[in-house]
Amino acid sequence: MPQIHFMKKTTPIIPLFKQFIKETETGKRLKKNGEKIKPGSIQNYYYVLNNLIQFSSDTKFELRICDASKLNTRELQSEKTYWKKFYQKFTEFLYKKGCHDNYVGANIKVIRVFFNYLKNDKDLFTGDFQRLFYVRKEEIEIFVLSPEQLKFLIHDKEFEQTLLPSHQRVKDIFVFGCTTGLRYSDIFLLTNKNFEQMDGEWYLKLKSLKTKTFSYIKLSPYAVTIYQKFQPQNSKATVFGQISLFNFNKSLKHIGEQAGFTASVEVSREKQGKTHQLTKKTDSTKNRFCDKMSSHMMRRTAITTLLILGMPEHLVRKISGHSHASSSFNRYVHYAQSYMDKEIEKVHSKLESY
C-alpha cells in the first residue's frame, strides 16, 4: 500500500516577527528579570524586520517556519538545510550591502531572540536551528585621548578662547565626561541632587541608566569648576541642559581639529572575520584623529587614563560600573598596556644613545 505523505505545514515569518515587535512594545514580552525592553532594542528589531523584508523580496527567498515537532527524520534534515541556507544567504545579502561583522552579528542576535520567543512565548517549536547561526563580533579599535591631549583640553585657556561659546560648552561637557567616566546618556540627566559636598570635597553620586549600578565618584577640582559654571538655580533642571548627540559629536570633531589633533589614524573593520582597511588613499581627511572624536570617547578616555595612571583594575571597574567578566573592560586594559609599552620604549631609546 503506498505511503500517504503529508506536506510540511509552513507559516510565514514576517507577520510573526511583527507580532514579536508589537508584544515587546506593549510590554507583553519582558526581559527575563521582568523589566520592560528598552526603546533602543525595539528600534533594532525594526531594522532587522526591514532587512528581512528587503532580503526576501530581493533574493526571492521564502521566509517561513514549520512545526518541527511533527517532522520525521528526513524532513528535519531538510529543515536544517533550509535554515543553514537562510543564514548563509541572509548574511551574504548584508555583507553585499556593505555591512560589517558587528552589524551583521547584531541582526543575527535579534533573529535568535525571535526564535526563542516563538519557542518560549508562542509554544512554536521550530527545531532550535537558530543555534546554528553564528554571531560574529569584531574588535573595533578604541580611540581615546592621551593624557597629554586631555591635559591640553583641561588647562589651555588660550585655546579655549579661540572656541565659539557653543563649542566651549561642548568641550567642558566632554572634559567632564573624560574625567568621570559617565556615559553620554547619564551626563545629560545630572541635576544638582547628583552633586554632594562633604568636608569640602565634591562627590558625584548616581545610578547608571544602562546598568542600574550606583557609583560614588570623587570629583577633581576642574570637574567641580565645570559643574559650578553650569550649576542651575532650579533643582529640577539638568546641569548641562540639552544638546543632540549629532550636534555634540559634530562639535567635538571641530574642537579636535582646532586643537590640532589631526594625526592620521588607520581604521580597519572586519567582514566575515577578515580585516579590511577603511583608509581610502584619496580621502585622507576623514582618517584623522579628530574625525574619530565622539561621545564614546569620554568614557573610554576616563577608563584608560585611570589605568595608565596606575589605578588598580578592580577600582577602575567599580567607578566605571563594568562587571567582573566584562570583555569590553579587558580591551581598555590592553589599550592602557600598549600605551605604557610605548612610553617605556621612549625611555629605552633615550638610554640607547650616548
Short mmCIF file of C-alpha atoms in Angstrom, two decimals, residues 91-285:
data_model
loop_
_atom_site.label_atom_id
_atom_site.label_comp_id
_atom_site.label_asym_id
_atom_site.label_seq_id
_atom_site.Cartn_x
_atom_site.Cartn_y
_atom_site.Cartn_z
CA THR A 91 24.44 37.28 5.92
CA GLU A 92 25.75 37.37 2.34
CA PHE A 93 22.97 39.85 1.48
CA LEU A 94 24.01 42.13 4.37
CA TYR A 95 27.73 41.95 3.54
CA LYS A 96 26.95 42.85 -0.08
CA LYS A 97 25.14 45.94 1.20
CA GLY A 98 28.45 46.95 2.80
CA CYS A 99 27.67 45.95 6.39
CA HIS A 100 30.40 44.86 8.81
CA ASP A 101 30.58 41.98 11.25
CA ASN A 102 29.16 43.87 14.23
CA TYR A 103 26.04 44.92 12.33
CA VAL A 104 25.52 41.50 10.78
CA GLY A 105 26.09 39.89 14.18
CA ALA A 106 23.55 42.22 15.79
CA ASN A 107 20.93 41.21 13.19
CA ILE A 108 21.56 37.51 13.80
CA LYS A 109 21.35 38.03 17.55
CA VAL A 110 17.87 39.58 17.19
CA ILE A 111 16.76 36.70 14.96
CA ARG A 112 17.90 34.25 17.63
CA VAL A 113 15.91 36.19 20.24
CA PHE A 114 12.89 36.00 17.93
CA PHE A 115 13.20 32.20 17.66
CA ASN A 116 13.46 31.86 21.42
CA TYR A 117 10.29 33.97 21.68
CA LEU A 118 8.48 31.60 19.28
CA LYS A 119 9.54 28.65 21.39
CA ASN A 120 9.01 30.08 24.88
CA ASP A 121 6.12 32.51 24.41
CA LYS A 122 4.26 31.00 21.46
CA ASP A 123 4.97 27.29 22.02
CA LEU A 124 6.10 27.05 18.40
CA PHE A 125 8.90 24.54 18.27
CA THR A 126 10.90 25.33 15.14
CA GLY A 127 13.73 22.90 15.81
CA ASP A 128 16.23 25.20 17.54
CA PHE A 129 18.09 25.69 14.27
CA GLN A 130 18.94 29.23 15.36
CA ARG A 131 21.72 27.60 17.35
CA LEU A 132 23.50 27.10 14.01
CA PHE A 133 23.54 30.87 13.49
CA TYR A 134 26.94 32.20 14.37
CA VAL A 135 27.09 35.72 15.83
CA ARG A 136 30.27 37.36 14.63
CA LYS A 137 31.80 40.18 16.60
CA GLU A 138 34.74 42.32 15.68
CA GLU A 139 37.02 44.26 17.93
CA ILE A 140 36.75 47.85 16.79
CA GLU A 141 39.83 49.87 17.64
CA ILE A 142 39.19 52.17 20.56
CA PHE A 143 40.15 55.79 20.13
CA VAL A 144 40.91 57.65 23.34
CA LEU A 145 42.62 60.90 24.26
CA SER A 146 46.15 60.53 25.54
CA PRO A 147 46.83 62.05 28.97
CA GLU A 148 48.67 64.90 27.14
CA GLN A 149 45.66 65.67 24.93
CA LEU A 150 43.32 65.59 27.91
CA LYS A 151 45.60 67.95 29.88
CA PHE A 152 45.60 70.34 26.92
CA LEU A 153 41.79 70.45 26.78
CA ILE A 154 41.54 70.92 30.56
CA HIS A 155 44.16 73.60 31.10
CA ASP A 156 44.89 75.54 27.91
CA LYS A 157 42.95 78.77 28.42
CA GLU A 158 44.35 80.43 25.29
CA PHE A 159 42.98 77.61 23.18
CA GLU A 160 39.63 77.82 24.96
CA GLN A 161 39.32 81.50 23.99
CA THR A 162 39.58 80.58 20.29
CA LEU A 163 36.44 78.40 20.51
CA LEU A 164 32.87 79.53 19.85
CA PRO A 165 30.81 79.72 23.08
CA SER A 166 28.74 76.69 21.98
CA HIS A 167 31.98 74.74 21.40
CA GLN A 168 33.36 75.85 24.77
CA ARG A 169 30.30 74.29 26.38
CA VAL A 170 30.77 71.02 24.46
CA LYS A 171 34.46 70.97 25.41
CA ASP A 172 33.57 71.41 29.09
CA ILE A 173 30.99 68.61 29.00
CA PHE A 174 33.47 66.41 27.12
CA VAL A 175 36.24 67.05 29.68
CA PHE A 176 33.78 66.37 32.49
CA GLY A 177 32.91 63.04 30.83
CA CYS A 178 36.58 62.19 30.25
CA THR A 179 37.32 62.53 33.95
CA THR A 180 34.21 60.93 35.46
CA GLY A 181 33.73 58.06 33.01
CA LEU A 182 30.00 58.66 32.68
CA ARG A 183 28.04 57.53 29.65
CA TYR A 184 26.65 60.29 27.43
CA SER A 185 23.11 59.27 28.44
CA ASP A 186 23.93 59.64 32.15
CA ILE A 187 25.73 63.01 31.84
CA PHE A 188 22.67 64.79 30.46
CA LEU A 189 20.46 63.52 33.27
CA LEU A 190 22.59 65.05 36.04
CA THR A 191 20.87 67.54 38.34
CA ASN A 192 22.12 69.32 41.48
CA LYS A 193 20.93 66.31 43.51
CA ASN A 194 23.75 64.25 41.97
CA PHE A 195 26.41 66.56 43.39
CA GLU A 196 27.19 66.42 47.07
CA GLN A 197 29.75 68.30 49.13
CA MET A 198 31.28 66.58 52.14
CA ASP A 199 34.11 68.04 54.25
CA GLY A 200 34.95 70.49 51.49
CA GLU A 201 35.22 67.74 48.83
CA TRP A 202 32.74 67.28 45.99
CA TYR A 203 31.28 63.91 45.07
CA LEU A 204 29.11 62.76 42.23
CA LYS A 205 26.57 60.13 43.17
CA LEU A 206 24.45 58.44 40.57
CA LYS A 207 22.73 55.34 39.32
CA SER A 208 23.66 54.34 35.77
CA LEU A 209 20.80 54.37 33.29
CA LYS A 210 22.24 51.34 31.50
CA THR A 211 23.47 49.04 34.24
CA LYS A 212 21.38 50.30 37.20
CA THR A 213 24.51 50.29 39.40
CA PHE A 214 25.23 53.04 41.93
CA SER A 215 28.54 54.80 41.94
CA TYR A 216 30.06 57.49 44.09
CA ILE A 217 32.86 59.41 42.39
CA LYS A 218 35.13 62.00 43.98
CA LEU A 219 35.39 64.97 41.62
CA SER A 220 38.64 66.63 40.58
CA PRO A 221 38.95 70.40 41.12
CA TYR A 222 38.48 71.18 37.40
CA ALA A 223 35.38 68.90 37.21
CA VAL A 224 33.97 70.89 40.16
CA THR A 225 34.78 74.15 38.34
CA ILE A 226 32.87 72.89 35.28
CA TYR A 227 29.90 71.90 37.47
CA GLN A 228 29.83 75.28 39.19
CA LYS A 229 29.97 77.07 35.84
CA PHE A 230 26.79 75.28 34.68
CA GLN A 231 25.08 74.80 38.06
CA PRO A 232 21.38 75.61 37.54
CA GLN A 233 19.36 77.66 40.06
CA ASN A 234 16.42 75.28 39.74
CA SER A 235 16.95 71.93 41.48
CA LYS A 236 14.91 70.07 38.85
CA ALA A 237 16.81 71.43 35.85
CA THR A 238 19.60 69.32 34.36
CA VAL A 239 23.11 70.69 34.84
CA PHE A 240 24.25 70.51 31.22
CA GLY A 241 20.95 71.30 29.53
CA GLN A 242 20.04 69.70 26.23
CA ILE A 243 22.14 69.02 23.16
CA SER A 244 21.53 66.46 20.43
CA LEU A 245 24.04 63.66 20.06
CA PHE A 246 24.54 64.61 16.41
CA ASN A 247 25.48 68.21 17.27
CA PHE A 248 27.61 67.11 20.19
CA ASN A 249 29.68 64.78 18.02
CA LYS A 250 29.90 67.31 15.19
CA SER A 251 31.17 70.00 17.58
CA LEU A 252 33.74 67.60 19.04
CA LYS A 253 35.25 66.97 15.62
CA HIS A 254 35.64 70.74 15.12
CA ILE A 255 37.18 71.16 18.57
CA GLY A 256 39.61 68.31 17.89
CA GLU A 257 40.59 69.87 14.58
CA GLN A 258 41.19 73.28 16.18
CA ALA A 259 43.21 71.64 18.94
CA GLY A 260 45.47 70.15 16.27
CA PHE A 261 44.52 66.52 16.98
CA THR A 262 44.92 65.81 13.28
CA ALA A 263 47.42 62.94 13.16
CA SER A 264 46.19 60.31 10.71
CA VAL A 265 44.85 57.04 12.12
CA GLU A 266 44.44 53.65 10.49
CA VAL A 267 40.91 52.33 10.64
CA SER A 268 40.06 48.75 9.85
CA ARG A 269 36.79 46.84 10.08
CA GLU A 270 36.01 43.16 9.75
CA LYS A 271 33.85 41.34 7.22
CA GLN A 272 33.38 37.62 7.81
CA GLY A 273 36.29 37.71 10.19
CA LYS A 274 38.67 39.24 7.65
CA THR A 275 40.14 42.67 8.26
CA HIS A 276 39.54 45.38 5.67
CA GLN A 277 41.36 48.70 5.81
CA LEU A 278 38.87 51.54 5.52
CA THR A 279 41.56 54.08 4.77
CA LYS A 280 40.86 55.37 1.29
CA LYS A 281 44.00 56.64 -0.39
CA THR A 282 42.14 59.56 -1.97
CA ASP A 283 40.22 60.78 1.06
CA SER A 284 42.75 61.27 3.83
CA THR A 285 40.65 63.97 5.50
#
